[in-house]
Backbone as XML, in Angstrom:
<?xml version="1.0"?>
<chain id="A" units="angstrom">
  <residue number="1" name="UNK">
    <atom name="N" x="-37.424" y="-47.888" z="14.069"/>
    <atom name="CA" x="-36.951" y="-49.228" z="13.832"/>
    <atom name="C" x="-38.081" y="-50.212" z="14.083"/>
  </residue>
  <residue number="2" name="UNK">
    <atom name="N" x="-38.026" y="-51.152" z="13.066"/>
    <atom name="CA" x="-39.244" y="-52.249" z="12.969"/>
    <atom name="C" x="-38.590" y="-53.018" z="14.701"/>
  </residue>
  <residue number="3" name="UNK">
    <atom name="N" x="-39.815" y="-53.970" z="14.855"/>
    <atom name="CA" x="-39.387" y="-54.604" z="15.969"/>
    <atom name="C" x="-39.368" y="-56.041" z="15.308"/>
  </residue>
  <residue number="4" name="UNK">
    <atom name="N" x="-38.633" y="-57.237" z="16.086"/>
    <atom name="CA" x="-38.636" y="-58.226" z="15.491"/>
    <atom name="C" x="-39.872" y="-59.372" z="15.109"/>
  </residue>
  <residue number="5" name="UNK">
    <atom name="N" x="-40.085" y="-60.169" z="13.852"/>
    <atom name="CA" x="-40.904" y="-60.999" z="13.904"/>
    <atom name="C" x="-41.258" y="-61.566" z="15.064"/>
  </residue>
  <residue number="6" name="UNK">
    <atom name="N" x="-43.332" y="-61.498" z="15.057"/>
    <atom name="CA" x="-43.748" y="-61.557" z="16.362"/>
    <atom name="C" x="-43.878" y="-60.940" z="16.966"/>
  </residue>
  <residue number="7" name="UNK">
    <atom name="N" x="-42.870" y="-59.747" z="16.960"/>
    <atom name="CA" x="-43.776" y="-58.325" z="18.473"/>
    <atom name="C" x="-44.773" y="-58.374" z="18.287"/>
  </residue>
  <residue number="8" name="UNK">
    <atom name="N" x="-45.500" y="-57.393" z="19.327"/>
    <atom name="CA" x="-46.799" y="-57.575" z="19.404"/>
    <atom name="C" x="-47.038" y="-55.857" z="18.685"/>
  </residue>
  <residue number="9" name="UNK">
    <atom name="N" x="-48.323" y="-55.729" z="18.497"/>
    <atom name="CA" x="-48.525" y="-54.024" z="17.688"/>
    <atom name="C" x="-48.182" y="-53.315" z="18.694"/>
  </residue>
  <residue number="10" name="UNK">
    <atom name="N" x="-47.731" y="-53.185" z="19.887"/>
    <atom name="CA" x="-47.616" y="-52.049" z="20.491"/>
    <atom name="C" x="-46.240" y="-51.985" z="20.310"/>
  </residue>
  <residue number="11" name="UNK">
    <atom name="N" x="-45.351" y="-53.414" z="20.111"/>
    <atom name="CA" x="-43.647" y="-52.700" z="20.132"/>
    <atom name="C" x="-43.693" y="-52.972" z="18.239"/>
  </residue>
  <residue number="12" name="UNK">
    <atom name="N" x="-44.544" y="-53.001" z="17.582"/>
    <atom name="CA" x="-44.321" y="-52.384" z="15.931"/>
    <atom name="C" x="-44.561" y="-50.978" z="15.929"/>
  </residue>
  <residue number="13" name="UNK">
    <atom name="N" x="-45.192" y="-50.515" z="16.434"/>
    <atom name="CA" x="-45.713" y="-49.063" z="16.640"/>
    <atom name="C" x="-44.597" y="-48.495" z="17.390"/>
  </residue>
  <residue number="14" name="UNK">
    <atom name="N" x="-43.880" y="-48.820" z="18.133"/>
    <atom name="CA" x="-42.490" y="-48.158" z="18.931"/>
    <atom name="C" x="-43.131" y="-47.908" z="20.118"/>
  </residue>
  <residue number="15" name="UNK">
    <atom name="N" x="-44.244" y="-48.230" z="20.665"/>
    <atom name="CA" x="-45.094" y="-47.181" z="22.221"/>
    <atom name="C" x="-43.986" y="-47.416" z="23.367"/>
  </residue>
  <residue number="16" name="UNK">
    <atom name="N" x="-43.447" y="-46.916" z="23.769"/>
    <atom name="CA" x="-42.796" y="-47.445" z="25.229"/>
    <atom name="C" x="-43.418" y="-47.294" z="26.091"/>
  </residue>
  <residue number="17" name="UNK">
    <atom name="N" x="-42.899" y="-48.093" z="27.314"/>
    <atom name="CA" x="-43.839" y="-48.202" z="28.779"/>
    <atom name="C" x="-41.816" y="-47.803" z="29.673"/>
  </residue>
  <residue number="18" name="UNK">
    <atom name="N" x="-42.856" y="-47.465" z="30.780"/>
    <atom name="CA" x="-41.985" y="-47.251" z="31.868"/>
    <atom name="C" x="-42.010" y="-48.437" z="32.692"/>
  </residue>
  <residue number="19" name="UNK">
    <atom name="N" x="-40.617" y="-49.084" z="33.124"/>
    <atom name="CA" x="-40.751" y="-50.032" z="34.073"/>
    <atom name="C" x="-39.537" y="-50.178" z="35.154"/>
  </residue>
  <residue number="20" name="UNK">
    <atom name="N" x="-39.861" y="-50.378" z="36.081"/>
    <atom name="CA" x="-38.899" y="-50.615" z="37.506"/>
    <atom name="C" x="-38.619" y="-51.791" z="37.485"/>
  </residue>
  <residue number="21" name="UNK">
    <atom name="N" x="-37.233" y="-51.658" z="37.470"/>
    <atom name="CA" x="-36.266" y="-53.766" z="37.237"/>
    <atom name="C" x="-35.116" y="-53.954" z="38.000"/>
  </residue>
  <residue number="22" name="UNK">
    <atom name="N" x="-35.410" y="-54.306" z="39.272"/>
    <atom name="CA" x="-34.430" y="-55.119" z="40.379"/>
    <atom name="C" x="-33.720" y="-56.478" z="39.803"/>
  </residue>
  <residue number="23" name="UNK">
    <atom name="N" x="-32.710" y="-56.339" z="39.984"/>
    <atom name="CA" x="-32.174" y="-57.633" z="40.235"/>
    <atom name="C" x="-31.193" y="-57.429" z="41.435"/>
  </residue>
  <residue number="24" name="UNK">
    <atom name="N" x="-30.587" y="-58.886" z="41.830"/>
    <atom name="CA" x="-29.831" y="-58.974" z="43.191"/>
    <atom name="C" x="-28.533" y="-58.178" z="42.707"/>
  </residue>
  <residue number="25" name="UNK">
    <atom name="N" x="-27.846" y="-57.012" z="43.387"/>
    <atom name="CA" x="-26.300" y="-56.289" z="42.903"/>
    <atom name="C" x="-25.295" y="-56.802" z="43.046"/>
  </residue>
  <residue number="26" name="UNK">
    <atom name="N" x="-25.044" y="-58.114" z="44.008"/>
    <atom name="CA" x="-24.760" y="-58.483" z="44.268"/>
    <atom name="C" x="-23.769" y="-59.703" z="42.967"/>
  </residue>
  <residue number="27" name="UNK">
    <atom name="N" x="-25.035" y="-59.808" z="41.991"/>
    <atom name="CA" x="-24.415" y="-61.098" z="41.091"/>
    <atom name="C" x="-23.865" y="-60.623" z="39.776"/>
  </residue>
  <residue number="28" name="UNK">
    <atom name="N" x="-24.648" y="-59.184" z="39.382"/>
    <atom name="CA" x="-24.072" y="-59.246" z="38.002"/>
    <atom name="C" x="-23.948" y="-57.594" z="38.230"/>
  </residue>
  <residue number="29" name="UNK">
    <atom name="N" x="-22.645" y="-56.461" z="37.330"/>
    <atom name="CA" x="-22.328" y="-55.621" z="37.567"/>
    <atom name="C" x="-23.688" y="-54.742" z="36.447"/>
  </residue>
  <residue number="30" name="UNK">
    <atom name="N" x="-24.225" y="-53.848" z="36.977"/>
    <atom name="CA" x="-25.327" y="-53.179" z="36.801"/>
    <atom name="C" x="-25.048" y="-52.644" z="35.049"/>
  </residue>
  <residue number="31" name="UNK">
    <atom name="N" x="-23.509" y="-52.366" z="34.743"/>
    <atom name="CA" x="-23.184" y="-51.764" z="33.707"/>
    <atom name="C" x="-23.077" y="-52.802" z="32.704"/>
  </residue>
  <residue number="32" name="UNK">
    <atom name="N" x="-22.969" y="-54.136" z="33.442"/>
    <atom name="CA" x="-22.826" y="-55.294" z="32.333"/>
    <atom name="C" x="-24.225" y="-55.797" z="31.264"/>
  </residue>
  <residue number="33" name="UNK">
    <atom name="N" x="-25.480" y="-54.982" z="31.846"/>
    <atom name="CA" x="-26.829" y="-55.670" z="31.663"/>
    <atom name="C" x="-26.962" y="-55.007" z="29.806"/>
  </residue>
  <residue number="34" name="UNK">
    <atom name="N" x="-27.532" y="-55.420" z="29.232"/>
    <atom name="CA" x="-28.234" y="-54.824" z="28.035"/>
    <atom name="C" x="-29.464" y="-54.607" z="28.736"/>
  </residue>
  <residue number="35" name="UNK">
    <atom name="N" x="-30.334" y="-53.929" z="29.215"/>
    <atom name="CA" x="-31.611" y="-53.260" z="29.672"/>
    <atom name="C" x="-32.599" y="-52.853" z="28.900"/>
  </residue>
  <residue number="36" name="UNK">
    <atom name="N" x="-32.146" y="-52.967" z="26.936"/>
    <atom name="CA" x="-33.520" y="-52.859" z="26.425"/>
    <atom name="C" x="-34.133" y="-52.103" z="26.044"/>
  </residue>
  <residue number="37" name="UNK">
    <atom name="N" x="-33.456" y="-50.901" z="26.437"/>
    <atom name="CA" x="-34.396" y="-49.213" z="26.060"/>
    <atom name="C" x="-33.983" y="-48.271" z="26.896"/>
  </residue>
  <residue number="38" name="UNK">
    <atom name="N" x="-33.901" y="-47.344" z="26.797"/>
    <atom name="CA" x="-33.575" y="-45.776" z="27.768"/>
    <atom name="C" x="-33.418" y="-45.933" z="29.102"/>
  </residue>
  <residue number="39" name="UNK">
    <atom name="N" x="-32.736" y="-46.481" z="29.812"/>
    <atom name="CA" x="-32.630" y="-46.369" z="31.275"/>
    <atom name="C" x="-32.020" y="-45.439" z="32.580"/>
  </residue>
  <residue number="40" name="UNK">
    <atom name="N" x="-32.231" y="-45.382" z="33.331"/>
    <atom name="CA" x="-31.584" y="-44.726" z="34.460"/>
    <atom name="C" x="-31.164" y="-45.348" z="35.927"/>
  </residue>
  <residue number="41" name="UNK">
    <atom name="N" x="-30.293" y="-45.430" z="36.390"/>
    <atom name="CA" x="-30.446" y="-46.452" z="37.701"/>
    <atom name="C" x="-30.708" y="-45.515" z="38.791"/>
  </residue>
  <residue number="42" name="UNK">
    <atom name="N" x="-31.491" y="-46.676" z="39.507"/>
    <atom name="CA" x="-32.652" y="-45.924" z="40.731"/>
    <atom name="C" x="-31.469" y="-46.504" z="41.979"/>
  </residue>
  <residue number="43" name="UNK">
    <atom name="N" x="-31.049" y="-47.194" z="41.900"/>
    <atom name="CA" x="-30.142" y="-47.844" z="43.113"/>
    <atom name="C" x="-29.544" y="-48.841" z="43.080"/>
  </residue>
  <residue number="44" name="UNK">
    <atom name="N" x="-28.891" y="-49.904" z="44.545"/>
    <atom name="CA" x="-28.264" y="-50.776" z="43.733"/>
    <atom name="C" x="-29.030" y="-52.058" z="43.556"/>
  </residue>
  <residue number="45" name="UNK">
    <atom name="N" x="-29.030" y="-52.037" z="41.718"/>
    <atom name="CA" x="-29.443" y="-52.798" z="41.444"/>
    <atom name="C" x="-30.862" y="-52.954" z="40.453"/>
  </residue>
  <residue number="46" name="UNK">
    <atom name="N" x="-30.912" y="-51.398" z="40.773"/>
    <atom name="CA" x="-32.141" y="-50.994" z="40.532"/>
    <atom name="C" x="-32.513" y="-50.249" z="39.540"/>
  </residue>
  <residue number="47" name="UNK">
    <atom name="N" x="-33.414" y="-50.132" z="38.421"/>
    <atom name="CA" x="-33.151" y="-49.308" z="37.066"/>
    <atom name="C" x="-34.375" y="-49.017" z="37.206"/>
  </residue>
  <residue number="48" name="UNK">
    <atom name="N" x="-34.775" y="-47.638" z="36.227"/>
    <atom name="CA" x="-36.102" y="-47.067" z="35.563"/>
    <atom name="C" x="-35.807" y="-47.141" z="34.015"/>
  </residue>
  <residue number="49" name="UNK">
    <atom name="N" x="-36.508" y="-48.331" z="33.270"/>
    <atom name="CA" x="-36.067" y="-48.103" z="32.050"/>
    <atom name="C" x="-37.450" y="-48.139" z="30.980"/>
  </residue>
  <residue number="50" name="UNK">
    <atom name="N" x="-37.009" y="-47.450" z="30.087"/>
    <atom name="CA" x="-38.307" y="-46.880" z="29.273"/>
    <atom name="C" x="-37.863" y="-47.906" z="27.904"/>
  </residue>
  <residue number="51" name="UNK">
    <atom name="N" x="-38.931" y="-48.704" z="27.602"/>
    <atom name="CA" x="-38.814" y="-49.916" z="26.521"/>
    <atom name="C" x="-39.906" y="-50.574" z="25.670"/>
  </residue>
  <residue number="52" name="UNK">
    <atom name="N" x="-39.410" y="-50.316" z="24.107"/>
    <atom name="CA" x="-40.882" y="-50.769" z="23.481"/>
    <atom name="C" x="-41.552" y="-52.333" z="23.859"/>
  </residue>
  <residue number="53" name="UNK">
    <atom name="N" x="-40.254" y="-53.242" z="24.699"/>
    <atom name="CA" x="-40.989" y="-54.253" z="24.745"/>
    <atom name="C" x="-41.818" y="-54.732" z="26.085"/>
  </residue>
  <residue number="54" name="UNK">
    <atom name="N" x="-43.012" y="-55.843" z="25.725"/>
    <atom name="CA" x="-43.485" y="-55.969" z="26.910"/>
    <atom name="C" x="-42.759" y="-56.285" z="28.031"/>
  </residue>
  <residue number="55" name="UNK">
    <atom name="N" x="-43.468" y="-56.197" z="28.983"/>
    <atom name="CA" x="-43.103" y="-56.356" z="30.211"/>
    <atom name="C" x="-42.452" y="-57.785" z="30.523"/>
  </residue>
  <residue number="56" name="UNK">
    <atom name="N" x="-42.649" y="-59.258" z="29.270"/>
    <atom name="CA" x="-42.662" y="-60.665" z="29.832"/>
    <atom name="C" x="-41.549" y="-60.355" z="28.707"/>
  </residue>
  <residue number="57" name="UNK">
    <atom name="N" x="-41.334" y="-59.677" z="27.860"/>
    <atom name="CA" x="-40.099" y="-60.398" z="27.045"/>
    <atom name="C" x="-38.557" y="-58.628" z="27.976"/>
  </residue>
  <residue number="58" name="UNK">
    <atom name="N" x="-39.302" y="-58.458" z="28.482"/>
    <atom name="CA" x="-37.932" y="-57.538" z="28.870"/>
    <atom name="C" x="-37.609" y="-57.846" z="29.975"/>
  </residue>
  <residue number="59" name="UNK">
    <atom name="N" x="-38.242" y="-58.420" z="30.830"/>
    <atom name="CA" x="-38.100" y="-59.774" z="31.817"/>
    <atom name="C" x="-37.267" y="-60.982" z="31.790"/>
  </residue>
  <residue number="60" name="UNK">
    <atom name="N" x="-37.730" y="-61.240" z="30.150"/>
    <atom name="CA" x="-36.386" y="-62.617" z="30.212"/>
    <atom name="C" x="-35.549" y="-62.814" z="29.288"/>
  </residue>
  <residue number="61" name="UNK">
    <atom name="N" x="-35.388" y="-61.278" z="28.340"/>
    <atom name="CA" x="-33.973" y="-60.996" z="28.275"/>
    <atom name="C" x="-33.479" y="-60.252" z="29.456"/>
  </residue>
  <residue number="62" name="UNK">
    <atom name="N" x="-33.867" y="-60.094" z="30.612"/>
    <atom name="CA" x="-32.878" y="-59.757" z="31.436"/>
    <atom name="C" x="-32.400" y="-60.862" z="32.523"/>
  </residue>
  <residue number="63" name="UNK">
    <atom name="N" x="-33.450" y="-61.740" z="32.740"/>
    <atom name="CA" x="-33.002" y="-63.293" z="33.376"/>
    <atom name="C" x="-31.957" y="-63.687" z="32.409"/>
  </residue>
  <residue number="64" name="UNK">
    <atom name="N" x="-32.470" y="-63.966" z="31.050"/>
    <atom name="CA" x="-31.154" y="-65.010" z="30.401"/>
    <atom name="C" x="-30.033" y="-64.343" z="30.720"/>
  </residue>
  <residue number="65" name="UNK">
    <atom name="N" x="-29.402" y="-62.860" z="31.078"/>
    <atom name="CA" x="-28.564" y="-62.515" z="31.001"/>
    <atom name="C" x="-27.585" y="-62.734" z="32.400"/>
  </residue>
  <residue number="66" name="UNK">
    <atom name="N" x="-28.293" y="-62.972" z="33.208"/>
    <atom name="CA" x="-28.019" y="-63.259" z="34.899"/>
    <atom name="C" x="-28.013" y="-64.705" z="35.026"/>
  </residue>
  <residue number="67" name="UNK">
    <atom name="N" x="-26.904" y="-65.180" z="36.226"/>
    <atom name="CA" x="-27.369" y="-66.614" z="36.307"/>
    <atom name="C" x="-28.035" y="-66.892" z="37.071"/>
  </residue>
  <residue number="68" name="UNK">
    <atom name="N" x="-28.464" y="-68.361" z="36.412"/>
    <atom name="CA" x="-29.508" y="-69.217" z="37.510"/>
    <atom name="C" x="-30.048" y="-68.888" z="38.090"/>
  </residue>
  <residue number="69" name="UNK">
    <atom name="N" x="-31.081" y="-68.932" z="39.233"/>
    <atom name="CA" x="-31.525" y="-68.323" z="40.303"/>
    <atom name="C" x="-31.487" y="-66.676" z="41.027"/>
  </residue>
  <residue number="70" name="UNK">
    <atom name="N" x="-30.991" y="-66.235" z="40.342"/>
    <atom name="CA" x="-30.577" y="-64.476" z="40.452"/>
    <atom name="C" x="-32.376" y="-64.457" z="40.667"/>
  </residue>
  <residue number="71" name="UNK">
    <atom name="N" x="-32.316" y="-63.396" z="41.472"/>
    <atom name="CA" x="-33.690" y="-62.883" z="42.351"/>
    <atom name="C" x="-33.625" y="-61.818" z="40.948"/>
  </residue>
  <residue number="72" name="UNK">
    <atom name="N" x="-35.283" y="-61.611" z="40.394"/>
    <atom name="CA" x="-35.424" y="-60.267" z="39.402"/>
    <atom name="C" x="-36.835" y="-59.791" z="39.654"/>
  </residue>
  <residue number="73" name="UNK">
    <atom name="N" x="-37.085" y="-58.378" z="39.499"/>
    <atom name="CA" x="-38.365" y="-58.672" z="39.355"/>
    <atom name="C" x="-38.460" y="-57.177" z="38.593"/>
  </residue>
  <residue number="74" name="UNK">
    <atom name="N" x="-39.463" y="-57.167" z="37.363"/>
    <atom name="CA" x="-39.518" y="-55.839" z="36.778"/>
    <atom name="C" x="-41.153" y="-55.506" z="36.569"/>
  </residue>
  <residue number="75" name="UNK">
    <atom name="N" x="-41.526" y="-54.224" z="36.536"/>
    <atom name="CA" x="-42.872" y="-53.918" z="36.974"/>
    <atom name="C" x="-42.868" y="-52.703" z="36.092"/>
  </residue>
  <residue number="76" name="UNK">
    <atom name="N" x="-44.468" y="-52.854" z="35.135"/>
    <atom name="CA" x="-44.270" y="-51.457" z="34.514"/>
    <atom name="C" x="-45.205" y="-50.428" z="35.846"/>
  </residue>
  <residue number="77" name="UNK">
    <atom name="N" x="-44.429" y="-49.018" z="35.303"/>
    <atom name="CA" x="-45.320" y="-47.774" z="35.780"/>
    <atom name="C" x="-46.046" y="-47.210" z="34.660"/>
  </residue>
  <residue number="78" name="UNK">
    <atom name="N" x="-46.722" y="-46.246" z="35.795"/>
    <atom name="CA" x="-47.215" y="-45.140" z="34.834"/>
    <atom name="C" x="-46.344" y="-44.185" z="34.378"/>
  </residue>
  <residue number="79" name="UNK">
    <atom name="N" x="-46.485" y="-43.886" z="32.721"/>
    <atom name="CA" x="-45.384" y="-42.658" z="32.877"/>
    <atom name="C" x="-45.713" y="-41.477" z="32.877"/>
  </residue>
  <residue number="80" name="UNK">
    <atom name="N" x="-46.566" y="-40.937" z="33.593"/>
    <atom name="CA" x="-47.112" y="-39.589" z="33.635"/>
    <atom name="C" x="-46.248" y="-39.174" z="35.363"/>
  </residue>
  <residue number="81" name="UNK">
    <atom name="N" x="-46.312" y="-38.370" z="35.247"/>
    <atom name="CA" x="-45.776" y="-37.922" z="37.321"/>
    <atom name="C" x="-46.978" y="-38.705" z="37.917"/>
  </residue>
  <residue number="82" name="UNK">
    <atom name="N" x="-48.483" y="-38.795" z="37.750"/>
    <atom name="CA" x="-49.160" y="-39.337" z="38.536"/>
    <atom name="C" x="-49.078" y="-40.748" z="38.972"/>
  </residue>
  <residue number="83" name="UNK">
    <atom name="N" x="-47.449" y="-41.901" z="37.722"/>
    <atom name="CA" x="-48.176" y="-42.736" z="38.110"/>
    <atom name="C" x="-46.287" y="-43.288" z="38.548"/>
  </residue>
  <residue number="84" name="UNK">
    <atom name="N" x="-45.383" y="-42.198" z="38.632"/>
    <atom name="CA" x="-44.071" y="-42.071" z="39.168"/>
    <atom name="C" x="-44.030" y="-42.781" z="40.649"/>
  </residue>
  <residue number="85" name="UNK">
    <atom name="N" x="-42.971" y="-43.411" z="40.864"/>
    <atom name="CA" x="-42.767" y="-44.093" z="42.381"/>
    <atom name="C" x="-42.919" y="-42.479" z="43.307"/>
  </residue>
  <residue number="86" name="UNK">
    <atom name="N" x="-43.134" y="-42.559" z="44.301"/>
    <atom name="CA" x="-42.559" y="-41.543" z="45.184"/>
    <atom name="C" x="-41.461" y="-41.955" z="46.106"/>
  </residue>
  <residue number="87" name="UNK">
    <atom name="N" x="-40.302" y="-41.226" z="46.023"/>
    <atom name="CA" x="-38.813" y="-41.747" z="46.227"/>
    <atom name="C" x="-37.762" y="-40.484" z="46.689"/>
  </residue>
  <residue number="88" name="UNK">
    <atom name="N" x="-36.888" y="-41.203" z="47.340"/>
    <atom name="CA" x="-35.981" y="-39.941" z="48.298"/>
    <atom name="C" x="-34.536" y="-40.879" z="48.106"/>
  </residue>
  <residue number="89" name="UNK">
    <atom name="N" x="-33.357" y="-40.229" z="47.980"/>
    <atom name="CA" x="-31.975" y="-40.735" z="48.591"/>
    <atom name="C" x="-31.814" y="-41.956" z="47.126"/>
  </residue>
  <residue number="90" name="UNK">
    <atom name="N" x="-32.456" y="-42.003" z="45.829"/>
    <atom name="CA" x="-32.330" y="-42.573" z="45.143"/>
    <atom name="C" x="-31.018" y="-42.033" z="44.090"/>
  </residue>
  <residue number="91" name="UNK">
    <atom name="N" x="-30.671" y="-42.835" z="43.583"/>
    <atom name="CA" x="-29.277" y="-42.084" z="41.942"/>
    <atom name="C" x="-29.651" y="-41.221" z="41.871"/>
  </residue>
  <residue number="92" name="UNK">
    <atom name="N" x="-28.417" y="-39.908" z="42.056"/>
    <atom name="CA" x="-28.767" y="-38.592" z="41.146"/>
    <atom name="C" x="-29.223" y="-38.624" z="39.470"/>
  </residue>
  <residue number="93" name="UNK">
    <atom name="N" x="-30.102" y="-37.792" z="39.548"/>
    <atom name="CA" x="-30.521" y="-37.389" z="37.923"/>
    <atom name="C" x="-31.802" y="-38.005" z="37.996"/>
  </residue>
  <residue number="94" name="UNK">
    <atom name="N" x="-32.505" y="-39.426" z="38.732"/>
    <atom name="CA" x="-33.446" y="-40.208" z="38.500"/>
    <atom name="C" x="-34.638" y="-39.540" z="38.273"/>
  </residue>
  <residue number="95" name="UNK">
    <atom name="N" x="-34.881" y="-38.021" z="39.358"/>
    <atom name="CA" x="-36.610" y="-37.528" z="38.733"/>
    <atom name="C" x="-36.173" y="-36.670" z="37.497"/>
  </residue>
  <residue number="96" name="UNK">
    <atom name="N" x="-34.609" y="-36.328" z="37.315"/>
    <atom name="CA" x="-34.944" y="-35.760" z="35.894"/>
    <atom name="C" x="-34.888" y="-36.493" z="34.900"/>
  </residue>
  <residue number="97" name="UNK">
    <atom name="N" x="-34.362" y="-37.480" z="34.951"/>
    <atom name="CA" x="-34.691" y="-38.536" z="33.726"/>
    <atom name="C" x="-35.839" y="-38.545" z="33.724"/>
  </residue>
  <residue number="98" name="UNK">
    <atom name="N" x="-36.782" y="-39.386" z="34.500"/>
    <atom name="CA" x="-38.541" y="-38.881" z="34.136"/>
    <atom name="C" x="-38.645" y="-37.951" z="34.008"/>
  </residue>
  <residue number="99" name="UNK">
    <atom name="N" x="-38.748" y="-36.492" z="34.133"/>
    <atom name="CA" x="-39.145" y="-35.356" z="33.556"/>
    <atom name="C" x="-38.858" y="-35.323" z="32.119"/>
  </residue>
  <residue number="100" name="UNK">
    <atom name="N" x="-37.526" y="-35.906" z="31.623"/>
    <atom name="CA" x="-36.648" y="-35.567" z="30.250"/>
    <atom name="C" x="-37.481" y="-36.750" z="29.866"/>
  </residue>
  <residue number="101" name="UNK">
    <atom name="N" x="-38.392" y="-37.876" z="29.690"/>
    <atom name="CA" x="-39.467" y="-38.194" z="28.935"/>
    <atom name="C" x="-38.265" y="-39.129" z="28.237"/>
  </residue>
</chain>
């Protein structure tokens, strides 16, 4: 699938990046979010989601979707195991979703 007028060549090309995206659990129900691309939740509140778009526009389609002041913050990884969080007591399935690519 084309990406919309304006992506940049890496989301015309489809490349995905891996990224870690907190928001507060507190304000909006985790299942309510559109997230953008392949995800998995790491905790509460907390997702690993794999997405052709950059890091600043998958950022604020996920602000517009939260209100006001909602605490967010999303960070790409590496997606190789070398560049994986190291993590314990997180959502079941989370290191096999990274393994399953």
């Amino acid at each position: 699938m084309k990406a919309a007028t304006g992506a940049s060549e890496a989301e015309d090309a489809g490349a995905m990046t891996l990224y870690w995206l907190w928001h507060d659990p507190a304000v909006a129900p985790e299942g309510a979010l559109d997230l953008h691309g392949d995800a998995h939740p790491f905790g509460p509140g907390m997702w690993l989601v794999r997405s052709p778009l950059t890091r600043s526009k998958l950022y604020h389609r996920i602000k517009w979707q939260l209100p006001e002041g909602t605490p967010l913050a999303c960070a790409p990884l590496g997606d190789d195991p070398a560049g994986w969080p190291k993590f314990k007591g997180m959502e079941a399935g989370a290191l096999g979703w990274l393994r399953g690519g």
